[in-house]
CSV table of C-alpha atoms (C1' of nucleotides) in Angstrom, one decimal:
chain,number,residue,atom,x,y,z
A,262,UNK,CA,87.2,135.7,124.8
A,263,UNK,CA,89.5,132.9,125.9
A,264,UNK,CA,90.2,130.1,123.0
A,265,UNK,CA,90.5,126.6,123.6
A,266,UNK,CA,93.0,124.9,121.7
A,267,UNK,CA,94.0,121.0,122.1
A,268,UNK,CA,97.3,119.7,121.0
A,269,UNK,CA,97.3,115.9,121.0
A,270,UNK,CA,100.4,113.7,120.4
A,271,UNK,CA,100.7,109.9,119.8
A,272,UNK,CA,102.8,108.6,122.5
A,273,UNK,CA,106.4,107.0,121.1
A,274,UNK,CA,104.3,107.1,117.8
A,275,UNK,CA,106.3,104.9,115.4
A,276,UNK,CA,106.8,102.3,118.3
A,277,UNK,CA,103.1,102.3,119.0
A,278,UNK,CA,102.1,102.0,115.9
A,279,UNK,CA,104.5,98.9,115.0
A,280,UNK,CA,103.3,97.6,118.6
A,281,UNK,CA,99.7,97.5,116.8
A,282,UNK,CA,100.8,95.9,113.8
A,283,UNK,CA,102.3,93.5,115.7
A,284,UNK,CA,99.5,93.0,118.1
A,285,UNK,CA,97.1,92.3,115.2
A,286,UNK,CA,99.4,89.6,113.8
A,287,UNK,CA,99.4,87.9,117.2
A,288,UNK,CA,103.1,88.9,118.5
A,289,UNK,CA,103.7,90.1,121.5
A,290,UNK,CA,103.1,93.8,122.6
A,291,UNK,CA,106.6,95.1,122.1
A,292,UNK,CA,105.2,98.5,124.2
A,293,UNK,CA,105.3,96.3,127.4
A,294,UNK,CA,109.3,95.4,127.0
A,295,UNK,CA,112.4,98.0,126.0
A,296,UNK,CA,112.0,98.0,122.4
A,297,UNK,CA,113.0,100.7,119.9
A,298,UNK,CA,112.1,101.5,116.1
A,299,UNK,CA,115.1,102.1,113.8
A,300,UNK,CA,116.6,102.2,110.1
A,301,UNK,CA,118.5,99.0,109.3
A,302,UNK,CA,120.0,97.7,113.0
A,303,UNK,CA,122.8,96.0,110.8
A,304,UNK,CA,123.9,99.3,109.4
A,305,UNK,CA,126.5,100.8,112.5
A,306,UNK,CA,124.9,104.4,111.3
A,307,UNK,CA,121.3,103.6,112.3
A,308,UNK,CA,119.8,105.7,114.9
A,309,UNK,CA,116.7,105.2,117.1
A,310,UNK,CA,113.5,106.8,115.7
A,311,UNK,CA,111.3,105.8,118.5
A,312,UNK,CA,111.8,104.0,121.7
A,313,UNK,CA,109.3,102.0,124.3
A,314,UNK,CA,108.5,103.1,127.8
A,315,UNK,CA,110.7,100.3,129.2
A,316,UNK,CA,113.6,101.3,127.0
A,317,UNK,CA,113.5,105.0,127.9
A,318,UNK,CA,113.4,104.0,131.6
A,319,UNK,CA,116.7,102.4,131.0
A,320,UNK,CA,118.1,105.5,129.4
A,321,UNK,CA,117.7,104.6,125.6
A,322,UNK,CA,117.1,107.9,123.9
A,323,UNK,CA,115.3,109.0,120.8
A,324,UNK,CA,118.2,109.9,118.1
A,325,UNK,CA,120.7,107.8,120.3
A,326,UNK,CA,122.7,105.3,117.7
A,327,UNK,CA,121.7,101.7,117.6
A,328,UNK,CA,124.8,100.4,118.4
A,329,UNK,CA,125.0,102.5,121.5
A,330,UNK,CA,121.6,101.4,122.8
A,331,UNK,CA,122.5,98.0,122.3
A,332,UNK,CA,125.6,98.1,124.7
A,333,UNK,CA,123.3,99.4,127.3
A,334,UNK,CA,120.3,96.9,127.0
A,335,UNK,CA,121.9,93.8,124.8
A,336,UNK,CA,118.2,92.3,124.9
A,337,UNK,CA,117.0,95.1,123.4
A,338,UNK,CA,114.1,94.4,120.7
A,339,UNK,CA,114.4,96.0,117.7
A,340,UNK,CA,111.7,96.6,115.1
A,341,UNK,CA,112.3,98.5,111.5
A,342,UNK,CA,110.2,101.6,110.5
A,343,UNK,CA,106.9,100.9,108.0
A,344,UNK,CA,106.4,103.8,106.6
A,345,UNK,CA,102.9,102.7,104.5
A,346,UNK,CA,101.7,101.5,108.1
A,347,UNK,CA,102.2,104.5,109.7
A,348,UNK,CA,100.7,106.5,107.3
A,349,UNK,CA,97.7,104.7,107.7
A,350,UNK,CA,97.9,104.9,111.4
A,351,UNK,CA,98.2,108.6,111.0
A,352,UNK,CA,95.4,109.2,108.6
A,353,UNK,CA,93.3,107.2,111.2
A,354,UNK,CA,94.1,109.7,114.3
A,355,UNK,CA,93.7,112.9,112.3
A,356,UNK,CA,90.5,111.7,111.0
A,357,UNK,CA,89.3,111.1,114.7
A,358,UNK,CA,90.7,114.5,115.7
A,359,UNK,CA,88.7,116.1,112.9
A,360,UNK,CA,85.5,114.6,114.2
A,361,UNK,CA,86.4,116.6,117.1
A,362,UNK,CA,86.6,119.9,115.5
A,363,UNK,CA,87.1,121.2,111.8
A,364,UNK,CA,89.6,123.7,112.9
A,365,UNK,CA,92.5,121.2,113.0
A,366,UNK,CA,96.1,122.0,111.8
A,367,UNK,CA,98.4,118.6,111.4
A,368,UNK,CA,101.7,119.5,112.8
A,369,UNK,CA,103.7,116.3,112.2
A,370,UNK,CA,102.6,112.8,111.2
A,371,UNK,CA,101.9,112.3,114.9
A,372,UNK,CA,100.5,115.6,116.4
A,373,UNK,CA,98.0,118.0,115.6
A,374,UNK,CA,96.3,121.2,117.3
A,375,UNK,CA,92.6,121.6,117.5
A,376,UNK,CA,90.8,124.5,118.1
A,377,UNK,CA,87.9,123.8,120.6
A,378,UNK,CA,86.8,127.3,121.4
A,379,UNK,CA,83.0,126.5,120.3
A,380,UNK,CA,83.5,122.7,120.5
A,381,UNK,CA,83.0,122.6,124.4
A,382,UNK,CA,79.6,124.2,124.8
A,383,UNK,CA,78.7,123.4,128.7
A,384,UNK,CA,81.2,120.7,129.0
A,385,UNK,CA,84.3,120.6,130.6
A,386,UNK,CA,87.3,120.8,127.9
A,387,UNK,CA,88.7,117.6,130.4
A,388,UNK,CA,86.3,115.9,129.7
A,389,UNK,CA,86.0,116.4,126.0
A,390,UNK,CA,89.8,115.7,125.8
A,391,UNK,CA,89.5,112.6,128.0
A,392,UNK,CA,86.7,111.1,125.5
A,393,UNK,CA,88.8,112.1,122.2
A,394,UNK,CA,91.9,110.2,124.0
A,395,UNK,CA,90.0,107.2,124.6
A,396,UNK,CA,88.2,107.1,121.4
A,397,UNK,CA,91.5,107.0,119.6
A,398,UNK,CA,92.7,104.1,121.9
A,399,UNK,CA,89.3,102.2,121.6
A,400,UNK,CA,89.4,102.4,117.5
A,401,UNK,CA,92.9,102.4,116.7
A,402,UNK,CA,94.6,100.8,119.6
A,403,UNK,CA,97.1,103.4,120.8
A,404,UNK,CA,97.2,106.2,123.0
A,405,UNK,CA,97.9,109.6,123.0
A,406,UNK,CA,98.4,112.9,125.0
A,407,UNK,CA,96.0,115.7,125.1
A,408,UNK,CA,97.3,119.1,126.5
A,409,UNK,CA,94.7,121.9,126.6
A,410,UNK,CA,95.3,125.7,127.0
A,411,UNK,CA,94.3,128.9,125.9
A,412,UNK,CA,96.9,129.0,122.8
A,413,UNK,CA,99.1,126.7,120.8
A,414,UNK,CA,102.1,127.3,122.8
A,415,UNK,CA,100.6,126.4,125.9
A,416,UNK,CA,98.6,123.1,124.6
A,417,UNK,CA,102.0,121.7,123.5
A,418,UNK,CA,103.7,122.6,126.3
A,419,UNK,CA,100.9,120.8,128.3
A,420,UNK,CA,100.9,117.8,126.4
A,421,UNK,CA,104.5,116.9,126.8
A,422,UNK,CA,103.9,116.6,130.7
A,423,UNK,CA,103.3,113.3,132.0
A,424,UNK,CA,103.1,110.2,129.4
A,425,UNK,CA,101.2,108.3,128.3
A,426,UNK,CA,97.7,108.2,127.9
A,427,UNK,CA,97.1,111.9,130.0
A,428,UNK,CA,95.0,114.9,129.4
A,429,UNK,CA,96.8,118.0,130.9
A,430,UNK,CA,95.8,121.6,131.1
A,431,UNK,CA,98.0,124.8,131.1
A,432,UNK,CA,96.0,128.0,131.4
A,433,UNK,CA,97.7,131.1,131.6
A,434,UNK,CA,97.0,131.3,135.2
A,435,UNK,CA,98.9,128.0,135.8
A,436,UNK,CA,101.8,129.1,133.8
A,437,UNK,CA,103.9,130.1,136.9
A,438,UNK,CA,103.1,126.9,138.9
A,439,UNK,CA,103.3,124.2,135.8
A,440,UNK,CA,105.6,126.3,133.3
A,441,UNK,CA,108.2,128.2,135.1
A,442,UNK,CA,109.8,125.5,137.2
A,443,UNK,CA,110.9,123.8,134.2
A,444,UNK,CA,114.1,123.7,132.6
A,445,UNK,CA,114.7,126.1,129.9
A,446,UNK,CA,115.0,123.4,127.2
A,447,UNK,CA,111.8,122.3,127.9
A,448,UNK,CA,110.2,125.6,126.1
A,449,UNK,CA,109.5,125.2,122.3
A,450,UNK,CA,112.3,126.2,120.2
A,451,UNK,CA,114.9,126.2,123.0
A,452,UNK,CA,117.5,123.4,121.5
A,453,UNK,CA,120.7,122.5,122.6
A,454,UNK,CA,122.7,125.5,121.5
A,455,UNK,CA,120.4,127.9,122.9
A,456,UNK,CA,120.2,126.2,126.2
A,457,UNK,CA,123.9,126.3,126.2
A,458,UNK,CA,123.9,130.2,125.9
A,459,UNK,CA,121.2,130.8,128.4
A,460,UNK,CA,122.6,128.6,131.1
A,461,UNK,CA,126.1,130.2,130.9
A,462,UNK,CA,124.4,133.4,131.5
A,463,UNK,CA,122.8,131.8,134.7
A,464,UNK,CA,119.3,131.3,133.0
A,465,UNK,CA,118.3,127.8,133.9
A,466,UNK,CA,114.4,127.8,134.3
A,467,UNK,CA,111.5,129.1,131.9
A,468,UNK,CA,110.8,131.4,134.8
A,469,UNK,CA,114.0,133.0,134.9
A,470,UNK,CA,113.5,133.6,131.1
A,471,UNK,CA,110.3,134.8,131.6
A,472,UNK,CA,111.6,137.7,133.7
A,473,UNK,CA,114.6,138.4,131.9
A,474,UNK,CA,114.7,141.9,130.6
A,475,UNK,CA,114.2,141.9,126.6
A,476,UNK,CA,117.3,143.7,125.9
A,477,UNK,CA,119.7,141.4,127.2
A,478,UNK,CA,117.7,138.2,126.0
A,479,UNK,CA,118.0,140.1,122.6
A,480,UNK,CA,122.3,140.2,123.0
A,481,UNK,CA,122.3,136.5,123.5
A,482,UNK,CA,120.0,135.2,120.6
A,483,UNK,CA,119.0,138.2,118.5
A,484,UNK,CA,116.1,140.3,118.2
A,485,UNK,CA,113.6,138.3,116.6
A,486,UNK,CA,114.0,135.3,118.5
A,487,UNK,CA,114.3,137.2,121.8
A,488,UNK,CA,111.3,139.0,121.1
A,489,UNK,CA,109.6,135.1,120.4
A,490,UNK,CA,111.1,133.5,123.4
A,491,UNK,CA,110.1,136.2,125.9
A,492,UNK,CA,106.4,136.0,124.8
A,493,UNK,CA,106.5,132.3,124.9
A,494,UNK,CA,108.3,132.2,128.2
A,495,UNK,CA,105.0,134.1,129.4
A,496,UNK,CA,102.8,131.4,128.3
A,497,UNK,CA,101.6,134.2,125.2
A,498,UNK,CA,101.3,132.7,121.6
A,499,UNK,CA,99.0,134.6,119.3
A,500,UNK,CA,99.5,132.1,116.3
A,501,UNK,CA,96.5,130.9,114.6
A,502,UNK,CA,95.4,127.0,114.2
A,503,UNK,CA,96.2,126.7,110.3
A,504,UNK,CA,93.9,124.6,108.7
A,505,UNK,CA,95.4,125.5,105.3
A,506,UNK,CA,97.9,122.6,104.3
A,507,UNK,CA,100.5,124.5,103.5
A,508,UNK,CA,102.5,124.1,100.3
A,509,UNK,CA,106.3,122.6,100.5
A,510,UNK,CA,108.6,125.3,99.8
A,511,UNK,CA,111.8,122.8,99.5
A,512,UNK,CA,112.3,119.3,98.6
A,513,UNK,CA,115.5,117.4,99.5
A,514,UNK,CA,117.2,113.6,100.0
A,515,UNK,CA,120.7,112.5,101.6
A,516,UNK,CA,122.3,109.6,101.8
A,517,UNK,CA,124.5,108.6,104.6
A,518,UNK,CA,127.2,106.2,103.6
A,519,UNK,CA,128.2,102.9,105.9
A,520,UNK,CA,131.7,104.3,105.6
A,521,UNK,CA,133.2,107.5,104.5
A,522,UNK,CA,133.7,107.5,100.8
A,523,UNK,CA,136.2,109.1,98.8
A,524,UNK,CA,136.0,107.4,95.4
A,525,UNK,CA,134.5,110.1,93.2
A,526,UNK,CA,132.4,107.3,91.0
A,527,UNK,CA,130.7,106.0,94.4
A,528,UNK,CA,130.1,109.4,95.5
A,529,UNK,CA,128.5,110.4,92.0
A,530,UNK,CA,126.5,107.4,91.9
A,531,UNK,CA,125.1,108.4,95.5
A,532,UNK,CA,124.3,112.1,93.9
A,533,UNK,CA,122.5,110.5,91.0
A,534,UNK,CA,120.1,108.1,93.4
A,535,UNK,CA,119.5,111.2,95.5
A,536,UNK,CA,118.6,113.2,92.0
A,537,UNK,CA,116.5,110.8,90.6
A,538,UNK,CA,114.4,110.8,94.0
A,539,UNK,CA,114.1,114.5,94.3
A,540,UNK,CA,113.3,115.0,91.1
A,541,UNK,CA,110.7,111.9,90.7
A,542,UNK,CA,109.2,113.7,93.9
A,543,UNK,CA,108.6,117.2,92.5
A,544,UNK,CA,107.1,116.0,89.0
A,545,UNK,CA,104.7,113.8,91.7
A,546,UNK,CA,103.6,117.1,92.7
A,547,UNK,CA,103.6,118.8,89.6
A,548,UNK,CA,106.4,121.4,90.9
A,549,UNK,CA,109.2,122.6,88.8
A,550,UNK,CA,112.5,124.1,91.0
A,551,UNK,CA,114.4,127.3,90.2
A,552,UNK,CA,116.9,126.4,92.9
A,553,UNK,CA,119.3,123.4,93.2
A,554,UNK,CA,121.6,122.8,96.5
A,555,UNK,CA,123.9,120.2,97.4
A,556,UNK,CA,126.1,119.5,100.3
A,557,UNK,CA,128.4,117.1,101.7
A,558,UNK,CA,128.9,116.2,105.1
A,559,UNK,CA,132.6,115.0,106.1
A,560,UNK,CA,133.7,113.0,109.0
A,561,UNK,CA,133.8,115.5,111.3
A,562,UNK,CA,130.2,116.5,110.6
A,563,UNK,CA,131.1,119.8,109.3
A,564,UNK,CA,129.0,120.3,106.0
A,565,UNK,CA,130.2,122.4,102.9
A,566,UNK,CA,127.1,123.4,100.8
A,567,UNK,CA,126.7,125.0,97.3
A,568,UNK,CA,123.4,126.6,95.9
A,569,UNK,CA,122.8,128.1,92.2
A,570,UNK,CA,119.8,129.4,90.1
A,571,UNK,CA,118.8,127.6,87.1
A,572,UNK,CA,118.1,129.9,84.0
A,573,UNK,CA,114.5,128.2,84.1
A,574,UNK,CA,112.6,125.9,86.3
A,575,UNK,CA,112.9,122.3,85.8
A,576,UNK,CA,111.9,119.0,87.0
A,577,UNK,CA,113.9,117.3,84.7
A,578,UNK,CA,116.5,115.0,86.6
A,579,UNK,CA,119.5,115.4,84.0
A,580,UNK,CA,119.4,118.9,84.7
A,581,UNK,CA,119.3,119.0,88.3
A,582,UNK,CA,122.0,116.6,88.3
A,583,UNK,CA,124.0,118.5,85.8
A,584,UNK,CA,124.0,121.1,88.4
A,585,UNK,CA,124.5,119.2,91.3
A,586,UNK,CA,127.5,117.3,89.5
A,587,UNK,CA,129.1,121.1,89.1
A,588,UNK,CA,128.5,122.4,92.5
A,589,UNK,CA,129.9,119.0,94.1
A,590,UNK,CA,133.1,119.7,91.9
A,591,UNK,CA,133.2,123.3,93.3
A,592,UNK,CA,132.3,122.5,97.2
A,593,UNK,CA,134.7,119.0,97.6
A,594,UNK,CA,138.5,118.8,96.8
A,595,UNK,CA,137.7,115.3,95.5
A,596,UNK,CA,139.7,113.6,98.2
A,597,UNK,CA,138.7,114.4,101.7
A,598,UNK,CA,136.5,111.6,102.5
A,599,UNK,CA,132.7,112.0,102.7
A,600,UNK,CA,130.0,111.0,105.3
A,601,UNK,CA,126.8,111.9,104.0
A,602,UNK,CA,125.9,113.4,100.3
A,603,UNK,CA,122.3,115.5,99.8
A,604,UNK,CA,120.7,117.4,97.2
A,605,UNK,CA,117.6,119.8,97.6
A,606,UNK,CA,115.4,121.5,95.1
A,607,UNK,CA,113.6,125.1,96.3
A,608,UNK,CA,112.0,128.2,94.7
A,609,UNK,CA,109.3,125.5,93.7
A,610,UNK,CA,106.6,126.7,91.4
A,611,UNK,CA,103.8,125.3,89.4
A,612,UNK,CA,104.9,126.9,86.6
A,613,UNK,CA,102.9,124.7,83.6
A,614,UNK,CA,104.1,126.6,80.2
A,615,UNK,CA,107.8,125.8,79.0
A,616,UNK,CA,109.7,128.7,77.8
A,617,UNK,CA,111.4,127.4,74.6
A,618,UNK,CA,114.8,128.0,74.5
A,619,UNK,CA,116.3,128.6,70.9
A,620,UNK,CA,119.5,126.8,72.0
A,621,UNK,CA,117.6,124.1,73.9
A,622,UNK,CA,119.3,120.9,74.4
A,623,UNK,CA,118.6,118.4,71.6
A,624,UNK,CA,119.1,115.5,74.3
A,625,UNK,CA,116.0,117.1,76.2
A,626,UNK,CA,113.4,114.9,74.6
A,627,UNK,CA,115.5,112.1,75.5
A,628,UNK,CA,115.7,113.4,78.9
A,629,UNK,CA,112.0,113.8,79.7
A,630,UNK,CA,111.2,110.0,78.3
A,631,UNK,CA,114.0,108.7,80.8
A,632,UNK,CA,112.1,110.4,83.3
A,633,UNK,CA,108.7,109.2,82.2
A,634,UNK,CA,110.1,105.7,82.6
A,635,UNK,CA,111.1,106.1,86.0
A,636,UNK,CA,108.2,107.8,87.4
A,637,UNK,CA,106.2,104.6,85.4
A,638,UNK,CA,108.7,102.1,87.2
A,639,UNK,CA,108.6,103.6,90.3
A,640,UNK,CA,104.5,103.4,90.4
A,641,UNK,CA,104.6,99.9,89.2
A,642,UNK,CA,107.0,99.1,92.2
A,643,UNK,CA,104.9,100.7,94.6
A,644,UNK,CA,101.5,99.0,93.8
A,645,UNK,CA,102.9,96.0,93.9
A,646,UNK,CA,104.5,96.5,97.1
A,647,UNK,CA,101.5,98.0,99.3
A,648,UNK,CA,98.8,96.4,97.8
B,29,DT,C1',128.7,105.8,122.0
B,30,DC,C1',129.3,108.2,117.7
B,31,DT,C1',125.5,110.2,115.7
B,32,DG,C1',119.4,109.1,109.9
B,33,DG,C1',116.4,111.9,106.9
B,34,DG,C1',113.3,115.6,105.7
B,35,DG,C1',111.8,120.1,106.8
B,36,DT,C1',111.1,125.6,108.1
B,37,DC,C1',112.8,130.1,109.5
B,38,DC,C1',116.6,133.7,110.3
B,39,DT,C1',120.9,136.2,109.9
B,40,DA,C1',124.6,138.8,107.5
B,41,DG,C1',127.2,140.1,103.9
B,42,DG,C1',127.8,141.3,99.1
B,43,DA,C1',125.9,142.8,94.6
B,44,DC,C1',123.3,145.6,91.9
B,45,DC,C1',119.7,148.9,91.1
B,46,DC,C1',117.9,153.8,91.6
L,60,DT,C1',135.7,163.2,93.6
L,61,DC,C1',133.7,161.7,97.2
L,62,DT,C1',129.3,160.8,99.1
L,63,DG,C1',123.6,159.0,101.1
L,64,DG,C1',120.1,155.3,102.0
L,65,DG,C1',116.6,151.5,100.7
L,66,DG,C1',115.2,147.9,98.5
L,67,DT,C1',115.9,143.3,96.5
L,68,DC,C1',118.4,139.1,95.1
L,69,DC,C1',121.7,135.6,96.2
L,70,DT,C1',124.7,132.6,99.1
L,71,DA,C1',126.7,130.5,103.0
L,72,DG,C1',125.7,129.1,107.6
L,73,DG,C1',123.0,128.1,111.7
L,74,DA,C1',119.3,127.0,114.8
L,75,DC,C1',115.3,124.8,115.5
L,76,DC,C1',111.6,121.1,114.8
L,77,DC,C1',109.3,116.0,114.2
DNA sequence: TCTGGGGTCCTAGGACCC
DNA sequence: TCTGGGGTCCTAGGACCC
């Protein structure tokens, strides 16, 4: 039996959502002019998170530095992201999608897959998808693209065809006509590096990739990846729409400095800040972590990273920070200027019992109390800010 | 022009055990 | 004295996604 999968993708999500908010407040619609969403526009290191269609037509791209975009387009309208509002928009969007099928997999804040196999009775899937797209537009004020296919890969590829506010199909029998002429880079999981490797080998289109013998492909990109690419280029994908929300496997935070730093005190302060954030987040989700990792990024974007295992899982800021500091001293020579510092934890568990060590640090009670106050303070700030 | 922040998965080599 | 193969864990690094 043929499956019917939808992939629904919000068009320029953050930009559309900021536009909706502006319009509600009586401001001009930024979707109609060259505009972008970015971090702090005064920070030269900010990059563009989302761009309007008029901005894209001028050559402005996501992930481009704001300073560069401003040179291309001096009149560019820049708005700062509003995460609390984006979460609300996302919830509204996912809610409407879920009313079309309970078999829903949220893929990111602005994308989801729906298994519609038993949800398009006599109807044409295109009609159902059009209804969904129009309902989002009418009720929430922003547009989406819906891609329809017999598996997730094809649905996702289809939603990326012409935008905005469109429904496209990509059934298996349409693959040679609609997908094979596209450049390899358009295939899911083919990024910059893989594109380079493939084009160097003379493979430029998805169709060429589909016809390449798997052995040659394996020599280029490795066995496992080659098998997947070969399947995908031929339009095959058997992965199910996963309705279970996956638990996080890691949690991390990083800070990029507005100028490269070599002062150990300033770097330590940044490490302290990210440790507070990471530890707070895992406590909020009732996790404890067994692995702590730390990295520094230098001026030339090379990264030096270190990780280690904790004697036992923890969510205590001071313990995580202590490991991170030790790792930093191993990874960094103390002099080379640093662009960015990051800290992550992984091997997360929900272990609730504490294995009491005879040699437990006598300061432990103090550490825990400090964390409790941090969490309280955080909760207070968020309440006053978002209510 | 000069590149954010947060994730997932894979690979390869070394250590260690049986 | 020199030799095997498999399994697991750890670390560092790389590639991709939004």
